[in-house]
C-alpha cells in the first residue's frame, strides 16, 4: 500500500481493548508503546489481533490519500 503520510511507525500489536464503540490498539514500536483509538469496526475489518505486525500512521492533517 502507498500512502501520503510520511510518519509510518512499524511495530507489533501488544494489546487490543474494545469498548462500546471504540477500541484502543497498543503497538510496540522499538520498545515504545504507541496507542491508537479506532472504531471496533476498523479492528474487525483489519483483523487486528495481539502479536500481529501493524503500522501506526501519523499525519498532522485530517486528510490522507492512500492507494493499494
C-alpha positions as YAML, in Angstrom:
chain: A
units: angstrom
residues:
- id: 1
  name: UNK
  ca: [0.00, 0.00, 0.00]
- id: 2
  name: UNK
  ca: [1.22, 3.51, -0.77]
- id: 3
  name: UNK
  ca: [0.11, 6.35, 1.48]
- id: 4
  name: UNK
  ca: [0.79, 10.09, 1.59]
- id: 5
  name: UNK
  ca: [1.63, 10.21, 5.31]
- id: 6
  name: UNK
  ca: [5.36, 10.37, 5.99]
- id: 7
  name: UNK
  ca: [5.26, 9.16, 9.58]
- id: 8
  name: UNK
  ca: [4.78, 5.40, 9.48]
- id: 9
  name: UNK
  ca: [5.92, 3.52, 12.59]
- id: 10
  name: UNK
  ca: [6.17, -0.25, 12.11]
- id: 11
  name: UNK
  ca: [5.57, -2.37, 15.17]
- id: 12
  name: UNK
  ca: [3.76, -5.28, 16.74]
- id: 13
  name: UNK
  ca: [0.32, -5.23, 18.35]
- id: 14
  name: UNK
  ca: [0.63, -5.94, 22.07]
- id: 15
  name: UNK
  ca: [-2.99, -5.33, 23.09]
- id: 16
  name: UNK
  ca: [-6.43, -4.67, 21.60]
- id: 17
  name: UNK
  ca: [-9.05, -3.42, 24.06]
- id: 18
  name: UNK
  ca: [-12.56, -3.00, 22.67]
- id: 19
  name: UNK
  ca: [-15.04, -0.65, 24.30]
- id: 20
  name: UNK
  ca: [-18.67, 0.03, 23.42]
- id: 21
  name: UNK
  ca: [-17.78, 1.59, 20.05]
- id: 22
  name: UNK
  ca: [-14.06, 2.44, 20.16]
- id: 23
  name: UNK
  ca: [-11.02, 0.23, 20.58]
- id: 24
  name: UNK
  ca: [-7.54, 1.04, 21.88]
- id: 25
  name: UNK
  ca: [-4.83, -0.69, 19.90]
- id: 26
  name: UNK
  ca: [-1.39, -0.67, 21.51]
- id: 27
  name: UNK
  ca: [1.67, -1.12, 19.29]
- id: 28
  name: UNK
  ca: [5.21, -1.81, 20.44]
- id: 29
  name: UNK
  ca: [7.41, 0.31, 18.17]
- id: 30
  name: UNK
  ca: [11.03, -0.41, 19.07]
- id: 31
  name: UNK
  ca: [10.26, -0.61, 22.78]
- id: 32
  name: UNK
  ca: [7.93, 2.40, 22.81]
- id: 33
  name: UNK
  ca: [4.18, 1.82, 23.10]
- id: 34
  name: UNK
  ca: [2.00, 3.82, 20.70]
- id: 35
  name: UNK
  ca: [-1.75, 3.71, 21.32]
- id: 36
  name: UNK
  ca: [-4.34, 4.32, 18.62]
- id: 37
  name: UNK
  ca: [-8.05, 4.87, 19.25]
- id: 38
  name: UNK
  ca: [-10.04, 3.43, 16.35]
- id: 39
  name: UNK
  ca: [-13.52, 2.04, 15.85]
- id: 40
  name: UNK
  ca: [-14.37, -1.54, 16.73]
- id: 41
  name: UNK
  ca: [-15.48, -1.91, 13.12]
- id: 42
  name: UNK
  ca: [-11.97, -0.96, 11.91]
- id: 43
  name: UNK
  ca: [-10.42, -3.52, 14.26]
- id: 44
  name: UNK
  ca: [-12.69, -6.21, 12.83]
- id: 45
  name: UNK
  ca: [-12.23, -5.12, 9.20]
- id: 46
  name: UNK
  ca: [-8.43, -5.15, 9.56]
- id: 47
  name: UNK
  ca: [-8.41, -8.38, 11.58]
- id: 48
  name: UNK
  ca: [-6.25, -6.80, 14.28]
- id: 49
  name: UNK
  ca: [-5.10, -9.21, 16.98]
- id: 50
  name: UNK
  ca: [-2.33, -9.33, 19.56]
- id: 51
  name: UNK
  ca: [1.00, -10.44, 18.10]
- id: 52
  name: UNK
  ca: [0.47, -9.34, 14.53]
- id: 53
  name: UNK
  ca: [2.62, -6.75, 12.76]
- id: 54
  name: UNK
  ca: [1.00, -3.40, 12.08]
- id: 55
  name: UNK
  ca: [1.95, 0.22, 11.48]
- id: 56
  name: UNK
  ca: [0.91, 3.43, 13.19]
- id: 57
  name: UNK
  ca: [0.35, 6.07, 10.50]
- id: 58
  name: UNK
  ca: [0.60, 9.61, 11.84]
- id: 59
  name: UNK
  ca: [-0.33, 12.72, 9.90]
- id: 60
  name: UNK
  ca: [-0.96, 16.25, 11.18]
- id: 61
  name: UNK
  ca: [-3.94, 16.96, 8.92]
- id: 62
  name: UNK
  ca: [-7.24, 15.12, 8.74]
- id: 63
  name: UNK
  ca: [-6.96, 14.35, 5.03]
- id: 64
  name: UNK
  ca: [-4.95, 11.38, 3.84]
- id: 65
  name: UNK
  ca: [-4.65, 9.76, 0.41]
- id: 66
  name: UNK
  ca: [-3.90, 6.04, 0.07]
- id: 67
  name: UNK
  ca: [-3.84, 3.55, -2.80]
- id: 68
  name: UNK
  ca: [-3.33, -0.20, -2.92]
...
